[in-house]
Coordinates of C-alpha atoms in Angstrom, one line a residue:
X1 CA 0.0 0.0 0.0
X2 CA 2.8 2.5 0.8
X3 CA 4.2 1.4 -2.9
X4 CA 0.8 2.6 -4.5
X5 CA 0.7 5.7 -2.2
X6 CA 4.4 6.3 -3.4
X7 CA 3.2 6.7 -6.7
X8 CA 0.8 8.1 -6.7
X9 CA 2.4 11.2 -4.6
X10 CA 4.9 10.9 -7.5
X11 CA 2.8 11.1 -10.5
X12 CA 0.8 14.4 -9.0
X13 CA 3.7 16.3 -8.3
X14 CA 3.5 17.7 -11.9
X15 CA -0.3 18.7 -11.5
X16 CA 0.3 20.1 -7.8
X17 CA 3.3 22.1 -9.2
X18 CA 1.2 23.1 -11.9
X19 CA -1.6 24.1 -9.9
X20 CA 0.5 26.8 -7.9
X21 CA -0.7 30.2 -9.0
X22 CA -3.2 31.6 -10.5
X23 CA -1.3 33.2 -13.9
X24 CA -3.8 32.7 -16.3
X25 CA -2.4 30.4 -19.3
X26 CA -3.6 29.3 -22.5
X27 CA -2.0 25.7 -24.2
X28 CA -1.3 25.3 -28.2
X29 CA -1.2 22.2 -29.8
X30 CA 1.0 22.2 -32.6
X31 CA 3.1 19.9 -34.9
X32 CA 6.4 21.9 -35.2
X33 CA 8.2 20.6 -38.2
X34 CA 5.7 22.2 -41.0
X35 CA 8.1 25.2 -42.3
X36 CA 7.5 27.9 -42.5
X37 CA 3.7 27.6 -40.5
X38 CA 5.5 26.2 -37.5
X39 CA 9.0 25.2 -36.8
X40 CA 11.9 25.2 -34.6
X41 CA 14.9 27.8 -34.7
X42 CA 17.6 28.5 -32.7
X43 CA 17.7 32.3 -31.8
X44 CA 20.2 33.4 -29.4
X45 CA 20.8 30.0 -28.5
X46 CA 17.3 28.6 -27.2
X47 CA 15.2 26.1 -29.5
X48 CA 12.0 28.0 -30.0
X49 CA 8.9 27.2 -32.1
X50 CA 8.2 29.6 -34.8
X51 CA 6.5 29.9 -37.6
X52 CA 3.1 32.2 -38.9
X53 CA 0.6 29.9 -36.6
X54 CA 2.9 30.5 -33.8
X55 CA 2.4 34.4 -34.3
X56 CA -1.4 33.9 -34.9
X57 CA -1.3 32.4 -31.8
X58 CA 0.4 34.6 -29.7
X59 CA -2.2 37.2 -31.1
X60 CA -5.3 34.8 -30.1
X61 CA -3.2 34.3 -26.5
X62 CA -3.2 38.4 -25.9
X63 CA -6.0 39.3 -26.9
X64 CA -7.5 36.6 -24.5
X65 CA -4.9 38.4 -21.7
X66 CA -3.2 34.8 -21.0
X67 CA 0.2 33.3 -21.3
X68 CA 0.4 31.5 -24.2
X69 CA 2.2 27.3 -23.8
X70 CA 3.6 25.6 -26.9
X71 CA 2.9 21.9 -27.0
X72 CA 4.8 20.4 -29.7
X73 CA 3.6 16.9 -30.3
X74 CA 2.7 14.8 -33.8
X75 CA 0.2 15.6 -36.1
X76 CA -1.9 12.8 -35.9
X77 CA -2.0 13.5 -32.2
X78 CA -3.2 16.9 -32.4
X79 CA -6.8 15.5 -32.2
X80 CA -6.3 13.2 -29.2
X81 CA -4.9 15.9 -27.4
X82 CA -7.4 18.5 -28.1
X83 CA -10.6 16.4 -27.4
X84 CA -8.9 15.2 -24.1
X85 CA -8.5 18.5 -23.3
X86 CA -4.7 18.2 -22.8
X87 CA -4.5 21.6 -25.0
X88 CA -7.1 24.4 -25.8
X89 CA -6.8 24.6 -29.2
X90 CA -4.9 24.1 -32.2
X91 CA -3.3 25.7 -35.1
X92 CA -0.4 23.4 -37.3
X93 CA -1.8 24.0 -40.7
X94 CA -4.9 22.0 -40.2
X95 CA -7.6 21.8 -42.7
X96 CA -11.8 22.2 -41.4
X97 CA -12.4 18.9 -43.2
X98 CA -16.2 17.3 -42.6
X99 CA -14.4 14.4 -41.3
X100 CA -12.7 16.3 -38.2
X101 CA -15.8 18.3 -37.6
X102 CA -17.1 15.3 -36.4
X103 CA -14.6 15.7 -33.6
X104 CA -14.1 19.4 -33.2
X105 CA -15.0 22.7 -34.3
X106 CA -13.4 25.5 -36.5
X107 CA -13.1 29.1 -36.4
X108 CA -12.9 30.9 -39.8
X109 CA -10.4 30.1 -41.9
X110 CA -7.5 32.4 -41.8
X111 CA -5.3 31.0 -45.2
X112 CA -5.5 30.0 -47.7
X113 CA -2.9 28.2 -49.6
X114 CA -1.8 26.5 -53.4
X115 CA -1.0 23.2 -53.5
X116 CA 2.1 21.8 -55.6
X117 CA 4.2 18.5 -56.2
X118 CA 7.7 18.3 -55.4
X119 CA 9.9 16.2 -57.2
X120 CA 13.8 15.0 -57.8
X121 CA 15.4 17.7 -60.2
X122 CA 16.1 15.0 -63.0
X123 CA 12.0 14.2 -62.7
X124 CA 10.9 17.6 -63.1
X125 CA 10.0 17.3 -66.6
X126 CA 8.8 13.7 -66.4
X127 CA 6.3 14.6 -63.7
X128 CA 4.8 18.2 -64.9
X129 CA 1.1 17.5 -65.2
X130 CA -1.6 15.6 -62.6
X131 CA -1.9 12.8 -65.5
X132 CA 1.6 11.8 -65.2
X133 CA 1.9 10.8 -61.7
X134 CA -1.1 8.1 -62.7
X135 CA 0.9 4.7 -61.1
X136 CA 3.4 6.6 -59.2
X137 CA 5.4 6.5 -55.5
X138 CA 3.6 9.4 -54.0
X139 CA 4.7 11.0 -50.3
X140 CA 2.2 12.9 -48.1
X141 CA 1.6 13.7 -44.8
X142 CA -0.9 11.6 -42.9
X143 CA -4.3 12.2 -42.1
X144 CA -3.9 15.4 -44.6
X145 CA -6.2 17.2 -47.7
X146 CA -2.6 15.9 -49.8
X147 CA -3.6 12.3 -48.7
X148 CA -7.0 12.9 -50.2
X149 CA -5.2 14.1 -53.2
X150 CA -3.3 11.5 -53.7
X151 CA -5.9 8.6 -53.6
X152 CA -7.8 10.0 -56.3
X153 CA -4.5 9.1 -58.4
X154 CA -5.3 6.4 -60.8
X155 CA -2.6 3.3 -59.8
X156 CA -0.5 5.7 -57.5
X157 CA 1.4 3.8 -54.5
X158 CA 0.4 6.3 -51.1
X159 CA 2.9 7.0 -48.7
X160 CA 1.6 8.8 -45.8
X161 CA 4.0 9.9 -42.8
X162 CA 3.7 11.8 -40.8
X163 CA 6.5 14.8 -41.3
X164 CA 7.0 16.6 -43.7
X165 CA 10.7 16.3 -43.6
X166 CA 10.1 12.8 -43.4
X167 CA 8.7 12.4 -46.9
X168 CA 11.1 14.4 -48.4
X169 CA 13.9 12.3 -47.0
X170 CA 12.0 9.4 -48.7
X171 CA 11.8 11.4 -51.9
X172 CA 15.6 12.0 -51.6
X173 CA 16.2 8.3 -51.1
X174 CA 14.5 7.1 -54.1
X175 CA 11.4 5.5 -52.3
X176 CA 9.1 7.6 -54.0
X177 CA 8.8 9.6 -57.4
X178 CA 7.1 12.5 -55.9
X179 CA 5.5 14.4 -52.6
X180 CA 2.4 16.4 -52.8
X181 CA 2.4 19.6 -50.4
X182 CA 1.4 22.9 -50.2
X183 CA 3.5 25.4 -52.0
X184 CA 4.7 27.6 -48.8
X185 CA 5.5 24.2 -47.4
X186 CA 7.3 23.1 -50.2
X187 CA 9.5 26.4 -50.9
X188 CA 10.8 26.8 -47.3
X189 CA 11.5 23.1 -47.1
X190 CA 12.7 21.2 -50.2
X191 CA 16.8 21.3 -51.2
X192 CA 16.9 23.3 -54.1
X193 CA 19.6 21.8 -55.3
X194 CA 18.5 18.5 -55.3
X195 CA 14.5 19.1 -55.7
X196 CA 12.3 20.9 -58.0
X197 CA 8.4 22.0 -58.0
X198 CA 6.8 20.9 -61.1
X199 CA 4.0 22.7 -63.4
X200 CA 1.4 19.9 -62.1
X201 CA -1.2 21.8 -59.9
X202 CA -3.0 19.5 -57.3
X203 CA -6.5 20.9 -56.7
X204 CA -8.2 20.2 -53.5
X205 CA -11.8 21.0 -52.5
X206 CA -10.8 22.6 -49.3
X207 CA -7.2 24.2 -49.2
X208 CA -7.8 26.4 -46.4
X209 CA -6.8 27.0 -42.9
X210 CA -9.0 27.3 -39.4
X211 CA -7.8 26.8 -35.9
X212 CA -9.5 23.5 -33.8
X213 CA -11.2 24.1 -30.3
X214 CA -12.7 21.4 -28.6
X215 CA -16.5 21.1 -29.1
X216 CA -19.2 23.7 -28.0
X217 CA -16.1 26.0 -26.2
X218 CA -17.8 28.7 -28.1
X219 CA -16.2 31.7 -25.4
X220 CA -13.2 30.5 -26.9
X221 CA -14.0 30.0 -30.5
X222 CA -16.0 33.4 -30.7
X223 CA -12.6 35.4 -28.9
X224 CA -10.5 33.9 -31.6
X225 CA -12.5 34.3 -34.0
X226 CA -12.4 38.0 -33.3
X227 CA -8.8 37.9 -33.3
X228 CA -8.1 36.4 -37.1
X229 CA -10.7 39.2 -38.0
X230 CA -8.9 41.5 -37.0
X231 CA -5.9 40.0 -38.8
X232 CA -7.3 39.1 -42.0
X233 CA -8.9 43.0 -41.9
X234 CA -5.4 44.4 -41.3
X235 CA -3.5 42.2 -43.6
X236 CA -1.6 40.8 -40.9
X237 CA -1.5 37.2 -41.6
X238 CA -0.1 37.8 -44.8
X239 CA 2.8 39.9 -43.4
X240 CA 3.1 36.7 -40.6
X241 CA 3.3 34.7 -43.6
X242 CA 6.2 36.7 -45.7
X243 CA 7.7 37.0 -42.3
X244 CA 8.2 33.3 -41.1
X245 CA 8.9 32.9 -45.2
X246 CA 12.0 35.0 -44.4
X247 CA 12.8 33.2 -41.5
X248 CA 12.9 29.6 -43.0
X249 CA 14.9 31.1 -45.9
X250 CA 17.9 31.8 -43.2
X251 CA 18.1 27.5 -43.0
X252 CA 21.5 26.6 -44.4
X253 CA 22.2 22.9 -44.9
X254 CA 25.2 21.7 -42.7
X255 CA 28.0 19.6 -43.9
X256 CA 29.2 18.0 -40.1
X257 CA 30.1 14.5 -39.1
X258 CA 29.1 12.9 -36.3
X259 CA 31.0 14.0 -33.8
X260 CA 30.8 17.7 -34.8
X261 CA 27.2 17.1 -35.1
X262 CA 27.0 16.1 -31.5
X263 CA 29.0 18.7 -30.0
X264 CA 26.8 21.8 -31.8
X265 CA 23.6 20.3 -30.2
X266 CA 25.2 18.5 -27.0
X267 CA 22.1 20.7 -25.1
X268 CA 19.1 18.7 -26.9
X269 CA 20.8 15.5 -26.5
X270 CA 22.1 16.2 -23.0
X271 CA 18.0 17.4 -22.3
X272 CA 16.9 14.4 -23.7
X273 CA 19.5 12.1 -21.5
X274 CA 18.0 13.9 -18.3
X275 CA 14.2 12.8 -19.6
X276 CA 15.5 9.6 -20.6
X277 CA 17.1 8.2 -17.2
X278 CA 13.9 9.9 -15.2
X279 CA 11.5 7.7 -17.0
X280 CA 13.9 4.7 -17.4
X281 CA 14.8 4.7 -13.5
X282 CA 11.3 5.6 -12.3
X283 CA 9.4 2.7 -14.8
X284 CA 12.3 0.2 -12.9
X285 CA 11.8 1.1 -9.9
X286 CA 8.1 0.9 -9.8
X287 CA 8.1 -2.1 -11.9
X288 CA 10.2 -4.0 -9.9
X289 CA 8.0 -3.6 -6.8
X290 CA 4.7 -4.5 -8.4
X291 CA 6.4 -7.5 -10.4
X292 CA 7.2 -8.6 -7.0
X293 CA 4.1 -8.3 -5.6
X294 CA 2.7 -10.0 -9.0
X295 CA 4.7 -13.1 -8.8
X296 CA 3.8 -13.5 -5.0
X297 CA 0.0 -12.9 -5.8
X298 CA 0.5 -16.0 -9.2
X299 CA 2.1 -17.7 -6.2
X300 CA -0.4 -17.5 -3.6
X301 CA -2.8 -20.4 -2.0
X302 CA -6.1 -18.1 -3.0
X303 CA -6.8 -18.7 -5.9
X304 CA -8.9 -15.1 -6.6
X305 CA -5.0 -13.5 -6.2
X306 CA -3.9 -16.2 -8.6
X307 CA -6.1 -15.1 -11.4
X308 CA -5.3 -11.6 -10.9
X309 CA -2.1 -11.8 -11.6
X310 CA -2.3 -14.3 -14.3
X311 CA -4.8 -12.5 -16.1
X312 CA -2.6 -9.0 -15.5
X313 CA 0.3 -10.6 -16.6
X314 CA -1.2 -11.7 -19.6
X315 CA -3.0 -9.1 -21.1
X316 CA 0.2 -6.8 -20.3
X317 CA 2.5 -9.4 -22.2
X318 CA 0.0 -9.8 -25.1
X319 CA -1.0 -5.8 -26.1
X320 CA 1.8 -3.1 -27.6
X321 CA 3.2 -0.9 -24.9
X322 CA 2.4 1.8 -27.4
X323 CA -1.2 0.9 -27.5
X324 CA -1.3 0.8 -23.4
X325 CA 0.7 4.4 -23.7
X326 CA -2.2 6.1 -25.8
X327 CA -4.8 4.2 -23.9
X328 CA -3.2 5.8 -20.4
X329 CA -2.6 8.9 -22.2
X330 CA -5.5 9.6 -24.4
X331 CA -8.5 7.3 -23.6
X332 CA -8.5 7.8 -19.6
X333 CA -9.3 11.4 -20.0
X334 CA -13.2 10.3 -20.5
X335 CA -13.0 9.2 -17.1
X336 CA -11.5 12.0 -15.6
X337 CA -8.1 10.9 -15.2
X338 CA -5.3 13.6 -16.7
X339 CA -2.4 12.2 -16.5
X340 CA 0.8 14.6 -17.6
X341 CA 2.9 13.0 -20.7
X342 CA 5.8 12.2 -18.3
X343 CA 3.2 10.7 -15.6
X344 CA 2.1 8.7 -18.7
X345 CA 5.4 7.4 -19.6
X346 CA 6.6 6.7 -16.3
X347 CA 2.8 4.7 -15.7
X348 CA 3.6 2.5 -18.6
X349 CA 6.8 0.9 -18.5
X350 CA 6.1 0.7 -14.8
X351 CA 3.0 -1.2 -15.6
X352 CA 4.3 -3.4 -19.0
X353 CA 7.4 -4.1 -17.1
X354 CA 6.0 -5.2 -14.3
X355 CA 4.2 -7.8 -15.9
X356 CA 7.8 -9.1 -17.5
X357 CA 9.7 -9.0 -14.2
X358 CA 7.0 -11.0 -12.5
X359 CA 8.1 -14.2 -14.5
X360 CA 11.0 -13.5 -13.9
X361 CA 10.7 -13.7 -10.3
X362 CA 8.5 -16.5 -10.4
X363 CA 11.2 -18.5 -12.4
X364 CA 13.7 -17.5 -9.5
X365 CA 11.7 -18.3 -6.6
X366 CA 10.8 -21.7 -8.0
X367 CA 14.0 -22.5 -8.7
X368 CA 15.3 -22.7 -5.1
X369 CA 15.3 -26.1 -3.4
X370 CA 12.1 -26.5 -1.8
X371 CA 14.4 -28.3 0.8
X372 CA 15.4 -24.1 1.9
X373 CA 11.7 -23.9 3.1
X374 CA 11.5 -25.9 4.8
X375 CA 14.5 -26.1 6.9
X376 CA 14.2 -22.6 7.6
X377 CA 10.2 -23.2 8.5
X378 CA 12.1 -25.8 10.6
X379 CA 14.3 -23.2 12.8
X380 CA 11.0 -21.6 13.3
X381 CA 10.7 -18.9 10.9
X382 CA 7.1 -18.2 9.6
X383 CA 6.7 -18.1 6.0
X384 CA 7.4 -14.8 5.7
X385 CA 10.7 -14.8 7.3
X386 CA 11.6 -17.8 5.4
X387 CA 10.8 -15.7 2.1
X388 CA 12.1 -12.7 3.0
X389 CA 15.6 -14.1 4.6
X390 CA 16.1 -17.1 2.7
X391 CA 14.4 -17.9 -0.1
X392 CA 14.0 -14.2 -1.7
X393 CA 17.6 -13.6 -1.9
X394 CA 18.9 -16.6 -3.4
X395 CA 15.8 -15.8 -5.9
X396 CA 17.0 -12.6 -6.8
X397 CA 20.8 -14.4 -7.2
X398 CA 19.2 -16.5 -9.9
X399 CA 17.7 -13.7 -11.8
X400 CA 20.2 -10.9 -11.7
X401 CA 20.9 -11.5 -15.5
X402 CA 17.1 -11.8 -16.3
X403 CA 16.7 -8.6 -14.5
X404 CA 19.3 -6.5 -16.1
X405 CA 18.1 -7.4 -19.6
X406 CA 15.0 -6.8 -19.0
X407 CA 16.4 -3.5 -17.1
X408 CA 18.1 -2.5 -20.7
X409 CA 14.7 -3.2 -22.0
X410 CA 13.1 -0.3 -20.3
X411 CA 15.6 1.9 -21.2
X412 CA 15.3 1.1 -25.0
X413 CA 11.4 1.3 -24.9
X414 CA 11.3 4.4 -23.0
X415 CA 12.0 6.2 -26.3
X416 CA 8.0 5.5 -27.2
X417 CA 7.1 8.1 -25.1
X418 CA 7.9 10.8 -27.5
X419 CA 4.7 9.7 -29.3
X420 CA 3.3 11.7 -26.3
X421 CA 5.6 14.8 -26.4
X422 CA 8.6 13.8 -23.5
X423 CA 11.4 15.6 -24.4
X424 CA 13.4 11.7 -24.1
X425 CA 16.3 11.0 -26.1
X426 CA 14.0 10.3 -29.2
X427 CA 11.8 13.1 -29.3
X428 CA 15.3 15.4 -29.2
X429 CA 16.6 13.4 -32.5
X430 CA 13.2 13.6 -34.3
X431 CA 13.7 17.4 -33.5
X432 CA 16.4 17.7 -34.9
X433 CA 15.6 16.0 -38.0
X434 CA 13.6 18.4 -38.6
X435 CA 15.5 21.4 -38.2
X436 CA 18.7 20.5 -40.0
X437 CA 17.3 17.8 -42.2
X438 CA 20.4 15.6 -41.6
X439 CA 19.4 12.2 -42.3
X440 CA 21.5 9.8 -40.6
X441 CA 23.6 12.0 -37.5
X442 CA 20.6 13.0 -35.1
X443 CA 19.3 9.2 -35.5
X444 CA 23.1 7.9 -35.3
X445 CA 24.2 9.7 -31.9
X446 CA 20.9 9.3 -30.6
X447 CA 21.8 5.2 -31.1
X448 CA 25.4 5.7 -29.6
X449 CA 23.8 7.7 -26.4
X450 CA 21.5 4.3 -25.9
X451 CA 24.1 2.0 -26.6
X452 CA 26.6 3.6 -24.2
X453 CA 23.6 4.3 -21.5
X454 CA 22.6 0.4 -21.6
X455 CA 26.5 -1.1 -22.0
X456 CA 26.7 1.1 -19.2
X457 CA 24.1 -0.6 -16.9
X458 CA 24.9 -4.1 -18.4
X459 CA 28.4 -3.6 -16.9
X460 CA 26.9 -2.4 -13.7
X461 CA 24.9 -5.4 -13.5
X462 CA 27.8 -8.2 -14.4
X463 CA 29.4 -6.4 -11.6
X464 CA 26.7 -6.6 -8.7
X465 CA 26.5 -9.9 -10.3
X466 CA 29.9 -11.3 -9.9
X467 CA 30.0 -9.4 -6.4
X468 CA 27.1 -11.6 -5.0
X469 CA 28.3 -14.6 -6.8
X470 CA 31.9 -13.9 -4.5
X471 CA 30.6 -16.1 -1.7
X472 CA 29.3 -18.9 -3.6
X473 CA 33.4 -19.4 -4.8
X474 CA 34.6 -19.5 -1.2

């Protein structure tokens, strides 16, 4: 009981932290790798999200007199997080489409854009009209009006990811002929060098842009409503526009190895370590004490404990952690439980590894000589002292290697929790991608910083290991 009261003290330190003051604040969702609506930039040193929507929204944010919070996250996410109220609204180049006004409302649209087809320089003639991509390789961002584009292609092959940088590595690599995005989008982001936009023109039946609010918040969507009037009246998005166009012009592609790579963004990966180890060490420890308890429970002469923990265990083992992350993250908000992303994270691999280490325990108490039981039972020990003094640690003996793997596990794993928006290891590479467009050195040290983190702790273990192992030599 004082485990569960642990965590749970743990997990709402974020929201009692977060409930300190009364600064009014207002949260955006956003997916920041769509250049130039909303991206990141370094300016005088600090990572921060920019972009046209971003200044859109900090006009919405004044005009409602709050503080205005970035939440970068995925695309495809921006919906989960809006209807579970994790952010207030959204703006990332999102078009009103029937199908999400199902979910949310709309305000007016604020822009309106062209859309265009971006292809390898050498296929810029071979792919100039709509006709001639019939039967190709086509790129597009998921869940997008592009994606609707490009099924209506006679024999085309859809690729839908979901950055834009994404597809336009794929385009660079040869794994598709072309990739369908607006023109803004395509301008600030494509090489020039290696990439042209051909004469095809896409048209789409709905090309514009609205911001999302969750549905019947109409206080909110009636203030920012009032706000893009005022900025369409002025001609202020526009100059937000030409503005963030200037911006993403600045972007030079660098030419850096590896190890200079690391060194000029040491602070994202060195952030990303810190959100890493949190997660990795807090899902172990909690996840070793309810394995515990878990393979004591399978253990148990009641047979209502048994089939809790069998049936725990098994469901655990036989879903995707990343389904059980979105189902903690997204789906328990319609009962009234909002969890932070890292609460989330931490909740998870606590609870998937649990159900792991509980074999593994199982396996090691088993394996000691029933004989130890009894002969301690025999000195007079109850059955908890026998467990707890003899037969627990010569359990844990046995396991040590099956705990350390499954230890590294975690670690490894932890990096799905950027699906969610923790600033972990991953979510610092994917970043990155975006912002320099390197394809192989933010993925490549963000593999060397989790081999050396888990060589590290395999180490660690072989040498706890060996040191227990000292007495059994004697």
């Amino acid at each position: 009981m004082s485990m569960l009261m642990l965590l749970v003290m743990l997990l709402s330190f974020g929201s009692v932290a977060g409930a300190e003051g009364v600064k009014k604040t207002i949260i955006l969702g956003t997916s920041a790798d769509y250049m130039p609506y909303e991206f990141h930039k370094t300016i005088d040193g600090v990572d921060t999200i920019v972009g046209f929507d971003i200044e859109i929204a900090k006009e919405i944010a004044k005009d409602l007199g709050a503080e205005l919070i970035i939440k970068d996250t995925s695309f495809d996410a921006l919906l989960p997080e809006l209807t579970s109220g994790r952010v207030d609204f959204v703006i990332s180049g999102m078009n009103p489409t029937e199908e999400r006004r199902q979910s949310i409302d709309f305000s007016i649209p604020y822009y309106r854009a062209e859309q265009s087809v971006i292809v390898r320089k050498e296929d810029e003639e071979k792919y100039s009209t709509m006709e001639s991509l019939e039967g190709a390789r086509i790129g597009v961002q998921k869940a997008s009006v592009q994606e609707g584009i490009a099924s209506k292609i006679s024999n085309a092959t859809v690729t839908s990811l979901d950055k834009i940088p994404d597809l336009l590595l794929q385009l660079e690599s040869g794994r598709v002929d072309a990739v369908i995005a607006e023109y803004p989008i395509a301008n600030a982001n494509m090489n020039a060098e290696t990439m042209a936009i051909t004469a095809a023109v896409p048209q789409s039946e709905n090309d514009e842009y609205a911001v999302g609010v969750r549905k019947n918040n109409e206080e909110l969507l009636n203030s920012i409503n009032q706000t893009l009037q005022r900025l369409i009246e002025n001609d202020l998005v526009q100059q937000y526009v030409d503005e963030a166009g200037d911006l993403a012009a600045g972007r030079v592609k660098e030419q850096l190895n590896t190890v200079e790579f690391f060194w000029k963004y040491r602070d994202y990966y060195l952030k990303g370590i810190q959100y890493t180890l949190l997660i990795s060490a807090l899902g172990v420890f909690f996840g070793f004490i309810l394995g515990l308890l878990l393979a004591l429970m399978r253990m148990s002469g009641m047979a209502v404990l048994r089939w809790i923990a069998v049936s725990y265990i098994e469901v655990l083992r036989g879903t995707p952690m990343l389904v059980q992350l979105f189902i903690i993250h997204y789906s328990l908000t319609s009962f009234g439980i909002n969890f932070t992303p890292i609460q989330s994270g931490v909740l998870t691999l606590s609870l998937n590894s649990a159900a792991y280490l509980a074999e593994i325990f199982r396996a090691g108490i088993q394996g000691v000589d029933r004989g130890q039981l009894e002969a301690a039972r025999s000195l007079g020990m109850s059955r908890k002292q026998a467990m707890r003094h003899v037969i627990l640690p010569q359990a844990f003996k046995g396991v040590l290697p099956a705990i350390g793997n499954e230890f590294i596990v975690i670690i490894k794993e932890s990096s799905i929790v950027s699906f969610i928006g923790v600033f972990d290891l991953m979510y610092q590479a994917q970043i990155l991608r975006g912002s320099t467009y390197a394809p192989l050195n933010p993925l490549l040290v963000a593999a060397i910083i989790y081999f050396i983190l888990t060589f590290t702790l395999s180490k660690l273990m072989g040498v706890l290991e060996r040191k227990l192992s000292s007495s059994d030599q004697r």
